[in-house]
Short mmCIF file of N, CA and C in Angstrom, two decimals:
data_model
loop_
_atom_site.label_atom_id
_atom_site.label_comp_id
_atom_site.label_asym_id
_atom_site.label_seq_id
_atom_site.Cartn_x
_atom_site.Cartn_y
_atom_site.Cartn_z
N SER Y 746 11.88 7.61 -20.86
CA SER Y 746 10.77 6.67 -20.85
C SER Y 746 10.65 6.00 -19.48
N ILE Y 747 9.57 5.29 -19.28
CA ILE Y 747 9.32 4.63 -18.00
C ILE Y 747 10.41 3.58 -17.73
N SER Y 748 10.74 3.38 -16.46
CA SER Y 748 11.87 2.52 -16.09
C SER Y 748 11.59 1.02 -16.21
N SER Y 749 10.31 0.62 -16.26
CA SER Y 749 9.95 -0.79 -16.40
C SER Y 749 8.59 -0.87 -17.08
N ASN Y 750 8.42 -1.85 -17.94
CA ASN Y 750 7.13 -2.05 -18.60
C ASN Y 750 6.15 -2.83 -17.75
N SER Y 751 6.59 -3.31 -16.57
CA SER Y 751 5.73 -4.05 -15.67
C SER Y 751 5.11 -3.08 -14.66
N VAL Y 752 4.01 -2.47 -15.05
CA VAL Y 752 3.34 -1.45 -14.24
C VAL Y 752 2.33 -2.11 -13.31
N THR Y 753 2.38 -1.75 -12.01
CA THR Y 753 1.50 -2.37 -11.03
C THR Y 753 0.50 -1.40 -10.42
N GLY Y 754 0.71 -0.11 -10.58
CA GLY Y 754 -0.22 0.86 -10.02
C GLY Y 754 0.03 2.25 -10.55
N ILE Y 755 -1.03 3.07 -10.54
CA ILE Y 755 -0.95 4.45 -11.01
C ILE Y 755 -1.79 5.31 -10.08
N ALA Y 756 -1.24 6.44 -9.65
CA ALA Y 756 -1.97 7.38 -8.80
C ALA Y 756 -1.61 8.80 -9.20
N GLU Y 757 -2.56 9.71 -9.02
CA GLU Y 757 -2.32 11.11 -9.33
C GLU Y 757 -2.42 11.91 -8.04
N ASP Y 758 -1.40 12.75 -7.77
CA ASP Y 758 -1.43 13.56 -6.55
C ASP Y 758 -2.15 14.88 -6.80
N ARG Y 759 -2.26 15.69 -5.77
CA ARG Y 759 -3.02 16.94 -5.83
C ARG Y 759 -2.43 17.96 -6.80
N GLU Y 760 -1.14 17.84 -7.05
CA GLU Y 760 -0.48 18.76 -7.99
C GLU Y 760 -0.59 18.28 -9.43
N GLY Y 761 -1.24 17.13 -9.63
CA GLY Y 761 -1.41 16.60 -10.98
C GLY Y 761 -0.26 15.71 -11.43
N THR Y 762 0.68 15.43 -10.56
CA THR Y 762 1.78 14.53 -10.89
C THR Y 762 1.26 13.09 -10.87
N ILE Y 763 1.67 12.33 -11.86
CA ILE Y 763 1.28 10.92 -11.96
C ILE Y 763 2.42 10.08 -11.39
N TRP Y 764 2.08 9.18 -10.46
CA TRP Y 764 3.05 8.27 -9.83
C TRP Y 764 2.73 6.86 -10.29
N ILE Y 765 3.76 6.14 -10.73
CA ILE Y 765 3.58 4.81 -11.31
C ILE Y 765 4.50 3.82 -10.60
N SER Y 766 3.90 2.79 -9.99
CA SER Y 766 4.70 1.75 -9.36
C SER Y 766 4.97 0.65 -10.38
N THR Y 767 6.15 0.05 -10.28
CA THR Y 767 6.56 -0.97 -11.24
C THR Y 767 7.24 -2.15 -10.54
N LEU Y 768 7.33 -3.25 -11.23
CA LEU Y 768 8.17 -4.36 -10.80
C LEU Y 768 9.50 -4.21 -11.52
N GLY Y 769 10.55 -4.02 -10.75
CA GLY Y 769 11.90 -3.91 -11.30
C GLY Y 769 12.36 -2.50 -11.59
N GLY Y 770 11.43 -1.55 -11.65
CA GLY Y 770 11.80 -0.18 -12.02
C GLY Y 770 11.50 0.86 -10.97
N GLY Y 771 11.20 0.44 -9.74
CA GLY Y 771 10.96 1.39 -8.65
C GLY Y 771 9.69 2.19 -8.85
N LEU Y 772 9.76 3.43 -8.38
CA LEU Y 772 8.62 4.36 -8.45
C LEU Y 772 8.93 5.43 -9.49
N ASN Y 773 8.01 5.60 -10.44
CA ASN Y 773 8.21 6.58 -11.51
C ASN Y 773 7.30 7.79 -11.31
N ARG Y 774 7.85 8.96 -11.59
CA ARG Y 774 7.07 10.19 -11.58
C ARG Y 774 6.95 10.65 -13.02
N TYR Y 775 5.71 10.87 -13.45
CA TYR Y 775 5.47 11.36 -14.80
C TYR Y 775 5.15 12.85 -14.73
N ASN Y 776 5.90 13.63 -15.47
CA ASN Y 776 5.70 15.07 -15.52
C ASN Y 776 4.75 15.37 -16.68
N THR Y 777 3.52 15.77 -16.34
CA THR Y 777 2.52 16.01 -17.38
C THR Y 777 2.86 17.24 -18.23
N ALA Y 778 3.67 18.16 -17.70
CA ALA Y 778 4.01 19.38 -18.45
C ALA Y 778 4.89 19.07 -19.66
N ASP Y 779 5.89 18.20 -19.46
CA ASP Y 779 6.80 17.94 -20.59
C ASP Y 779 6.82 16.48 -21.05
N GLY Y 780 6.01 15.64 -20.43
CA GLY Y 780 5.92 14.25 -20.87
C GLY Y 780 7.11 13.38 -20.49
N SER Y 781 7.87 13.82 -19.49
CA SER Y 781 9.06 13.06 -19.10
C SER Y 781 8.80 12.18 -17.87
N PHE Y 782 9.60 11.12 -17.74
CA PHE Y 782 9.56 10.23 -16.58
C PHE Y 782 10.82 10.41 -15.75
N PHE Y 783 10.68 10.27 -14.44
CA PHE Y 783 11.83 10.25 -13.54
C PHE Y 783 11.62 9.09 -12.59
N ALA Y 784 12.62 8.21 -12.49
CA ALA Y 784 12.48 7.02 -11.64
C ALA Y 784 13.20 7.21 -10.32
N LEU Y 785 12.53 6.78 -9.24
CA LEU Y 785 13.13 6.72 -7.92
C LEU Y 785 13.44 5.25 -7.64
N TYR Y 786 14.71 4.94 -7.46
CA TYR Y 786 15.15 3.57 -7.26
C TYR Y 786 15.54 3.34 -5.80
N ALA Y 787 15.45 2.08 -5.37
CA ALA Y 787 15.91 1.70 -4.03
C ALA Y 787 17.41 1.96 -3.92
N SER Y 788 17.81 2.46 -2.75
CA SER Y 788 19.24 2.72 -2.51
C SER Y 788 19.51 2.47 -1.03
N GLY Y 789 20.74 2.64 -0.62
CA GLY Y 789 21.10 2.45 0.78
C GLY Y 789 20.50 3.50 1.69
N GLU Y 790 20.12 4.64 1.12
CA GLU Y 790 19.55 5.74 1.91
C GLU Y 790 18.04 5.58 1.92
N LYS Y 791 17.54 4.80 2.90
CA LYS Y 791 16.13 4.39 2.91
C LYS Y 791 15.14 5.55 3.08
N SER Y 792 15.55 6.64 3.71
CA SER Y 792 14.60 7.73 3.94
C SER Y 792 14.30 8.54 2.68
N VAL Y 793 15.10 8.34 1.64
CA VAL Y 793 14.88 9.09 0.40
C VAL Y 793 14.73 8.17 -0.81
N SER Y 794 14.43 6.88 -0.54
CA SER Y 794 14.27 5.96 -1.67
C SER Y 794 13.28 4.87 -1.32
N PRO Y 795 12.71 4.23 -2.36
CA PRO Y 795 11.84 3.08 -2.09
C PRO Y 795 12.63 1.98 -1.39
N LEU Y 796 11.92 1.11 -0.68
CA LEU Y 796 12.55 -0.02 -0.01
C LEU Y 796 13.08 -1.03 -1.02
N SER Y 797 12.36 -1.15 -2.14
CA SER Y 797 12.70 -2.12 -3.18
C SER Y 797 12.28 -1.54 -4.53
N ASN Y 798 12.89 -2.05 -5.59
CA ASN Y 798 12.47 -1.64 -6.94
C ASN Y 798 11.26 -2.43 -7.43
N ASP Y 799 10.84 -3.43 -6.64
CA ASP Y 799 9.63 -4.19 -6.93
C ASP Y 799 8.50 -3.66 -6.06
N ILE Y 800 7.63 -2.86 -6.64
CA ILE Y 800 6.51 -2.26 -5.92
C ILE Y 800 5.23 -2.83 -6.51
N TYR Y 801 4.44 -3.52 -5.66
CA TYR Y 801 3.28 -4.27 -6.15
C TYR Y 801 2.02 -3.43 -6.30
N THR Y 802 1.94 -2.31 -5.62
CA THR Y 802 0.76 -1.45 -5.72
C THR Y 802 1.09 -0.07 -5.18
N THR Y 803 0.27 0.89 -5.54
CA THR Y 803 0.40 2.24 -5.00
C THR Y 803 -0.99 2.81 -4.74
N PHE Y 804 -1.08 3.67 -3.73
CA PHE Y 804 -2.36 4.25 -3.34
C PHE Y 804 -2.10 5.63 -2.75
N LEU Y 805 -2.84 6.64 -3.20
CA LEU Y 805 -2.72 7.99 -2.67
C LEU Y 805 -3.81 8.21 -1.64
N ASP Y 806 -3.42 8.50 -0.38
CA ASP Y 806 -4.44 8.73 0.65
C ASP Y 806 -4.92 10.17 0.62
N ARG Y 807 -5.91 10.49 1.44
CA ARG Y 807 -6.52 11.81 1.38
C ARG Y 807 -5.62 12.92 1.90
N ASP Y 808 -4.51 12.56 2.57
CA ASP Y 808 -3.55 13.56 3.01
C ASP Y 808 -2.44 13.79 1.98
N GLY Y 809 -2.55 13.11 0.83
CA GLY Y 809 -1.56 13.28 -0.22
C GLY Y 809 -0.34 12.39 -0.06
N ILE Y 810 -0.42 11.40 0.83
CA ILE Y 810 0.68 10.46 1.04
C ILE Y 810 0.49 9.27 0.11
N LEU Y 811 1.56 8.86 -0.52
CA LEU Y 811 1.53 7.71 -1.42
C LEU Y 811 1.94 6.47 -0.63
N TRP Y 812 1.08 5.44 -0.64
CA TRP Y 812 1.36 4.17 0.04
C TRP Y 812 1.87 3.19 -1.00
N LEU Y 813 2.91 2.45 -0.64
CA LEU Y 813 3.56 1.52 -1.56
C LEU Y 813 3.54 0.12 -0.96
N GLY Y 814 3.18 -0.87 -1.77
CA GLY Y 814 3.17 -2.26 -1.32
C GLY Y 814 4.36 -3.01 -1.88
N TYR Y 815 5.12 -3.64 -0.99
CA TYR Y 815 6.31 -4.42 -1.36
C TYR Y 815 6.10 -5.88 -0.98
N GLU Y 816 7.12 -6.69 -1.16
CA GLU Y 816 7.15 -8.06 -0.66
C GLU Y 816 7.48 -7.99 0.83
N ASN Y 817 6.58 -8.47 1.68
CA ASN Y 817 6.76 -8.48 3.14
C ASN Y 817 6.97 -7.10 3.76
N ALA Y 818 6.46 -6.08 3.11
CA ALA Y 818 6.63 -4.72 3.64
C ALA Y 818 5.67 -3.76 2.96
N LEU Y 819 5.50 -2.61 3.59
CA LEU Y 819 4.77 -1.52 2.98
C LEU Y 819 5.49 -0.23 3.34
N GLY Y 820 5.18 0.81 2.63
CA GLY Y 820 5.86 2.07 2.89
C GLY Y 820 5.01 3.24 2.49
N THR Y 821 5.49 4.41 2.88
CA THR Y 821 4.84 5.65 2.47
C THR Y 821 5.88 6.56 1.83
N PHE Y 822 5.38 7.41 0.97
CA PHE Y 822 6.21 8.43 0.33
C PHE Y 822 5.44 9.74 0.36
N ASN Y 823 6.08 10.78 0.87
CA ASN Y 823 5.48 12.10 0.90
C ASN Y 823 6.04 12.90 -0.28
N PRO Y 824 5.25 13.12 -1.33
CA PRO Y 824 5.76 13.83 -2.50
C PRO Y 824 6.22 15.25 -2.19
N LYS Y 825 5.64 15.89 -1.18
CA LYS Y 825 6.03 17.27 -0.84
C LYS Y 825 7.43 17.34 -0.24
N THR Y 826 7.77 16.36 0.62
CA THR Y 826 9.07 16.38 1.29
C THR Y 826 10.10 15.45 0.64
N GLY Y 827 9.63 14.50 -0.18
CA GLY Y 827 10.53 13.54 -0.79
C GLY Y 827 10.97 12.44 0.17
N LYS Y 828 10.32 12.34 1.32
CA LYS Y 828 10.73 11.36 2.34
C LYS Y 828 9.91 10.08 2.27
N PHE Y 829 10.59 8.96 2.47
CA PHE Y 829 9.99 7.64 2.52
C PHE Y 829 10.00 7.13 3.95
N SER Y 830 9.00 6.34 4.32
CA SER Y 830 8.99 5.57 5.58
C SER Y 830 8.67 4.14 5.19
N HIS Y 831 9.29 3.18 5.90
CA HIS Y 831 9.11 1.77 5.56
C HIS Y 831 8.69 0.97 6.78
N TYR Y 832 7.80 0.02 6.57
CA TYR Y 832 7.29 -0.86 7.62
C TYR Y 832 7.44 -2.29 7.13
N THR Y 833 8.29 -3.06 7.79
CA THR Y 833 8.54 -4.44 7.36
C THR Y 833 7.98 -5.42 8.39
N SER Y 834 7.88 -6.67 7.97
CA SER Y 834 7.42 -7.72 8.88
C SER Y 834 8.27 -7.73 10.15
N GLU Y 835 9.58 -7.54 10.01
CA GLU Y 835 10.49 -7.59 11.15
C GLU Y 835 10.34 -6.36 12.05
N THR Y 836 10.34 -5.17 11.48
CA THR Y 836 10.32 -3.95 12.30
C THR Y 836 8.99 -3.72 12.98
N GLU Y 837 7.91 -4.25 12.42
CA GLU Y 837 6.58 -4.00 12.98
C GLU Y 837 6.00 -5.21 13.71
N ASP Y 838 6.80 -6.27 13.87
CA ASP Y 838 6.35 -7.49 14.52
C ASP Y 838 5.07 -8.01 13.87
N LEU Y 839 5.13 -8.16 12.55
CA LEU Y 839 3.99 -8.64 11.77
C LEU Y 839 4.30 -10.03 11.22
N PRO Y 840 3.27 -10.78 10.85
CA PRO Y 840 3.53 -12.07 10.19
C PRO Y 840 4.14 -11.83 8.81
N SER Y 841 4.62 -12.87 8.19
CA SER Y 841 5.07 -12.76 6.81
C SER Y 841 3.88 -12.27 5.98
N LEU Y 842 4.08 -11.22 5.21
CA LEU Y 842 2.97 -10.60 4.48
C LEU Y 842 2.85 -11.10 3.05
N GLY Y 843 3.97 -11.56 2.47
CA GLY Y 843 3.97 -11.79 1.03
C GLY Y 843 3.81 -10.44 0.36
N PRO Y 844 3.46 -10.42 -0.91
CA PRO Y 844 3.24 -9.13 -1.57
C PRO Y 844 2.04 -8.39 -0.98
N VAL Y 845 2.21 -7.10 -0.76
CA VAL Y 845 1.09 -6.25 -0.36
C VAL Y 845 0.41 -5.82 -1.66
N ARG Y 846 -0.85 -6.22 -1.82
CA ARG Y 846 -1.53 -6.11 -3.12
C ARG Y 846 -2.40 -4.87 -3.33
N GLN Y 847 -3.03 -4.35 -2.26
CA GLN Y 847 -3.93 -3.21 -2.48
C GLN Y 847 -4.17 -2.48 -1.17
N PHE Y 848 -4.41 -1.16 -1.29
CA PHE Y 848 -4.72 -0.30 -0.14
C PHE Y 848 -6.07 0.38 -0.37
N ASP Y 849 -6.70 0.78 0.73
CA ASP Y 849 -7.83 1.70 0.68
C ASP Y 849 -7.86 2.43 2.02
N GLN Y 850 -8.75 3.41 2.14
CA GLN Y 850 -8.79 4.25 3.35
C GLN Y 850 -10.23 4.42 3.79
N SER Y 851 -10.47 4.26 5.10
CA SER Y 851 -11.81 4.47 5.65
C SER Y 851 -11.96 5.93 6.08
N SER Y 852 -13.19 6.33 6.39
CA SER Y 852 -13.49 7.75 6.66
C SER Y 852 -12.74 8.29 7.88
N ASP Y 853 -12.34 7.43 8.81
CA ASP Y 853 -11.60 7.90 9.98
C ASP Y 853 -10.10 8.04 9.70
N GLY Y 854 -9.69 7.79 8.46
CA GLY Y 854 -8.28 7.94 8.09
C GLY Y 854 -7.49 6.64 8.14
N THR Y 855 -8.10 5.57 8.66
CA THR Y 855 -7.40 4.28 8.74
C THR Y 855 -7.10 3.77 7.33
N ILE Y 856 -5.87 3.28 7.16
CA ILE Y 856 -5.47 2.65 5.91
C ILE Y 856 -5.63 1.15 6.07
N TRP Y 857 -6.18 0.51 5.05
CA TRP Y 857 -6.37 -0.94 5.03
C TRP Y 857 -5.53 -1.50 3.90
N ALA Y 858 -4.84 -2.62 4.16
CA ALA Y 858 -3.97 -3.22 3.15
C ALA Y 858 -4.26 -4.71 3.02
N ALA Y 859 -4.46 -5.16 1.78
CA ALA Y 859 -4.64 -6.58 1.49
C ALA Y 859 -3.27 -7.17 1.19
N THR Y 860 -2.93 -8.25 1.91
CA THR Y 860 -1.65 -8.91 1.69
C THR Y 860 -1.88 -10.34 1.20
N GLU Y 861 -0.90 -10.86 0.49
CA GLU Y 861 -1.06 -12.17 -0.11
C GLU Y 861 -0.85 -13.32 0.88
N GLU Y 862 -0.20 -13.04 2.02
CA GLU Y 862 0.03 -14.10 3.01
C GLU Y 862 -0.33 -13.70 4.43
N GLY Y 863 -0.38 -12.40 4.72
CA GLY Y 863 -0.53 -11.94 6.10
C GLY Y 863 -1.90 -11.39 6.45
N GLY Y 864 -2.90 -11.67 5.63
CA GLY Y 864 -4.25 -11.20 5.94
C GLY Y 864 -4.45 -9.74 5.63
N LEU Y 865 -5.30 -9.12 6.43
CA LEU Y 865 -5.69 -7.73 6.24
C LEU Y 865 -5.00 -6.86 7.28
N LEU Y 866 -4.30 -5.83 6.83
CA LEU Y 866 -3.63 -4.92 7.75
C LEU Y 866 -4.49 -3.68 7.97
N GLU Y 867 -4.56 -3.26 9.22
CA GLU Y 867 -5.26 -2.04 9.62
C GLU Y 867 -4.21 -1.10 10.17
N ILE Y 868 -4.00 0.04 9.50
CA ILE Y 868 -2.95 0.98 9.89
C ILE Y 868 -3.61 2.26 10.38
N SER Y 869 -3.43 2.55 11.66
CA SER Y 869 -4.01 3.74 12.26
C SER Y 869 -3.26 4.96 11.74
N SER Y 870 -3.98 5.92 11.19
CA SER Y 870 -3.32 7.11 10.66
C SER Y 870 -2.74 7.97 11.78
N ALA Y 871 -3.36 7.95 12.94
CA ALA Y 871 -2.89 8.78 14.06
C ALA Y 871 -1.62 8.21 14.69
N SER Y 872 -1.63 6.92 15.01
CA SER Y 872 -0.51 6.33 15.74
C SER Y 872 0.44 5.55 14.85
N GLU Y 873 0.07 5.30 13.60
CA GLU Y 873 0.82 4.46 12.67
C GLU Y 873 0.96 3.04 13.22
N ARG Y 874 0.10 2.65 14.18
CA ARG Y 874 0.10 1.29 14.70
C ARG Y 874 -0.53 0.38 13.65
N ILE Y 875 0.06 -0.79 13.46
CA ILE Y 875 -0.42 -1.73 12.46
C ILE Y 875 -0.96 -2.98 13.15
N VAL Y 876 -2.21 -3.32 12.83
CA VAL Y 876 -2.84 -4.53 13.36
C VAL Y 876 -3.09 -5.46 12.18
N SER Y 877 -2.74 -6.72 12.36
CA SER Y 877 -2.97 -7.73 11.33
C SER Y 877 -4.21 -8.54 11.67
N HIS Y 878 -5.18 -8.53 10.76
CA HIS Y 878 -6.39 -9.35 10.92
C HIS Y 878 -6.14 -10.64 10.15
N ARG Y 879 -6.13 -11.76 10.86
CA ARG Y 879 -5.81 -13.05 10.26
C ARG Y 879 -7.01 -13.99 10.33
N GLN Y 880 -6.96 -15.01 9.49
CA GLN Y 880 -7.98 -16.04 9.55
C GLN Y 880 -7.78 -16.84 10.84
N ASN Y 881 -8.90 -17.12 11.53
CA ASN Y 881 -8.86 -17.90 12.76
C ASN Y 881 -10.04 -18.86 12.71
N GLN Y 882 -9.74 -20.14 12.54
CA GLN Y 882 -10.79 -21.15 12.38
C GLN Y 882 -11.78 -21.16 13.54
N SER Y 883 -11.31 -20.83 14.75
CA SER Y 883 -12.20 -20.87 15.92
C SER Y 883 -12.95 -19.56 16.15
N ALA Y 884 -12.69 -18.55 15.32
CA ALA Y 884 -13.41 -17.27 15.44
C ALA Y 884 -14.22 -17.05 14.17
N PRO Y 885 -15.53 -17.27 14.23
CA PRO Y 885 -16.35 -17.17 13.02
C PRO Y 885 -16.36 -15.78 12.38
N ASP Y 886 -16.03 -14.73 13.15
CA ASP Y 886 -16.04 -13.39 12.56
C ASP Y 886 -14.67 -12.97 12.02
N SER Y 887 -13.71 -13.89 11.98
CA SER Y 887 -12.40 -13.54 11.41
C SER Y 887 -12.49 -13.55 9.89
N ILE Y 888 -11.46 -13.03 9.22
CA ILE Y 888 -11.48 -13.00 7.76
C ILE Y 888 -11.44 -14.42 7.20
N ALA Y 889 -11.95 -14.58 5.98
CA ALA Y 889 -12.10 -15.91 5.38
C ALA Y 889 -10.76 -16.55 5.02
N SER Y 890 -9.75 -15.73 4.76
CA SER Y 890 -8.45 -16.25 4.33
C SER Y 890 -7.37 -15.21 4.60
N ASP Y 891 -6.14 -15.67 4.82
CA ASP Y 891 -4.99 -14.76 4.93
C ASP Y 891 -4.45 -14.37 3.57
N LYS Y 892 -4.87 -15.07 2.53
CA LYS Y 892 -4.37 -14.85 1.18
C LYS Y 892 -5.33 -13.91 0.44
N LEU Y 893 -5.07 -12.61 0.56
CA LEU Y 893 -5.97 -11.61 0.00
C LEU Y 893 -5.41 -11.01 -1.29
N ALA Y 894 -6.33 -10.64 -2.16
CA ALA Y 894 -5.97 -10.02 -3.43
C ALA Y 894 -6.42 -8.57 -3.49
N SER Y 895 -7.46 -8.21 -2.70
CA SER Y 895 -8.00 -6.86 -2.83
C SER Y 895 -8.69 -6.42 -1.54
N VAL Y 896 -8.85 -5.11 -1.43
CA VAL Y 896 -9.58 -4.51 -0.31
C VAL Y 896 -10.30 -3.27 -0.83
N LEU Y 897 -11.50 -3.04 -0.30
CA LEU Y 897 -12.29 -1.87 -0.67
C LEU Y 897 -13.02 -1.38 0.56
N VAL Y 898 -13.03 -0.06 0.74
CA VAL Y 898 -13.87 0.56 1.77
C VAL Y 898 -15.06 1.16 1.04
N ASP Y 899 -16.27 0.71 1.38
CA ASP Y 899 -17.44 1.19 0.66
C ASP Y 899 -17.98 2.49 1.27
N SER Y 900 -19.06 3.01 0.69
CA SER Y 900 -19.61 4.31 1.11
C SER Y 900 -20.16 4.28 2.54
N GLN Y 901 -20.41 3.09 3.08
CA GLN Y 901 -20.88 2.96 4.46
C GLN Y 901 -19.75 2.58 5.41
N ASP Y 902 -18.52 2.69 4.93
CA ASP Y 902 -17.31 2.41 5.72
C ASP Y 902 -17.15 0.93 6.09
N ARG Y 903 -17.79 0.05 5.33
CA ARG Y 903 -17.54 -1.38 5.52
C ARG Y 903 -16.28 -1.74 4.75
N ILE Y 904 -15.51 -2.69 5.30
CA ILE Y 904 -14.27 -3.12 4.68
C ILE Y 904 -14.55 -4.44 3.96
N TRP Y 905 -14.29 -4.46 2.66
CA TRP Y 905 -14.47 -5.66 1.84
C TRP Y 905 -13.08 -6.21 1.53
N ALA Y 906 -12.81 -7.46 1.95
CA ALA Y 906 -11.53 -8.09 1.69
C ALA Y 906 -11.75 -9.27 0.76
N GLY Y 907 -11.18 -9.21 -0.44
CA GLY Y 907 -11.33 -10.27 -1.43
C GLY Y 907 -10.16 -11.23 -1.36
N SER Y 908 -10.48 -12.51 -1.20
CA SER Y 908 -9.41 -13.50 -1.07
C SER Y 908 -9.13 -14.18 -2.41
N LYS Y 909 -8.02 -14.90 -2.44
CA LYS Y 909 -7.64 -15.62 -3.65
C LYS Y 909 -8.45 -16.91 -3.83
N SER Y 910 -8.99 -17.46 -2.72
CA SER Y 910 -9.67 -18.75 -2.86
C SER Y 910 -10.85 -18.96 -1.90
N ALA Y 911 -11.14 -17.96 -1.04
CA ALA Y 911 -12.19 -18.15 -0.04
C ALA Y 911 -13.25 -17.06 -0.07
N GLY Y 912 -13.45 -16.45 -1.24
CA GLY Y 912 -14.50 -15.45 -1.36
C GLY Y 912 -14.18 -14.11 -0.73
N ILE Y 913 -15.23 -13.50 -0.18
CA ILE Y 913 -15.13 -12.13 0.35
C ILE Y 913 -15.50 -12.11 1.83
N THR Y 914 -14.77 -11.30 2.58
CA THR Y 914 -15.12 -11.02 3.96
C THR Y 914 -15.53 -9.56 4.03
N VAL Y 915 -16.65 -9.28 4.73
CA VAL Y 915 -17.08 -7.90 4.93
C VAL Y 915 -17.00 -7.60 6.42
N ILE Y 916 -16.30 -6.51 6.76
CA ILE Y 916 -16.15 -6.09 8.16
C ILE Y 916 -16.93 -4.81 8.34
N ASP Y 917 -17.89 -4.84 9.30
CA ASP Y 917 -18.69 -3.63 9.58
C ASP Y 917 -17.97 -2.71 10.55
#
């Protein structure tokens, strides 16, 4: 059975495998052929395990890479190779992020991440460079709040960032 009843995200990869992120139970793989679950738990070997067993969201990008949102960190998992990569506030020189709540992808391959404390993250697919878009009172075109709950890339490639208390910011 699934490793935790606290499910935070579900994604299906190109092979039809269902990936389920949980709080407390790591990353679960559901085998549709036999109805079984297999959990991947955090361990000392970071390249082959989640960073934490508390995963707040999951997102499958168009290259088949699974993005995982943690507390003050994000990561990727390649289902084909079984390899994980992790990006933390410390290693990437980012502000405190809080929980990473949601991902989306724009047509140029850029990954966008909504964080609960660190604003909107823009992750270049080519360079893996991460830029944090933060609220700036003196810049009227900055995001409305650093406390985000959601992000969406629409059909015209506009980025919609939903905040917990300051409405929506749209980036063209």
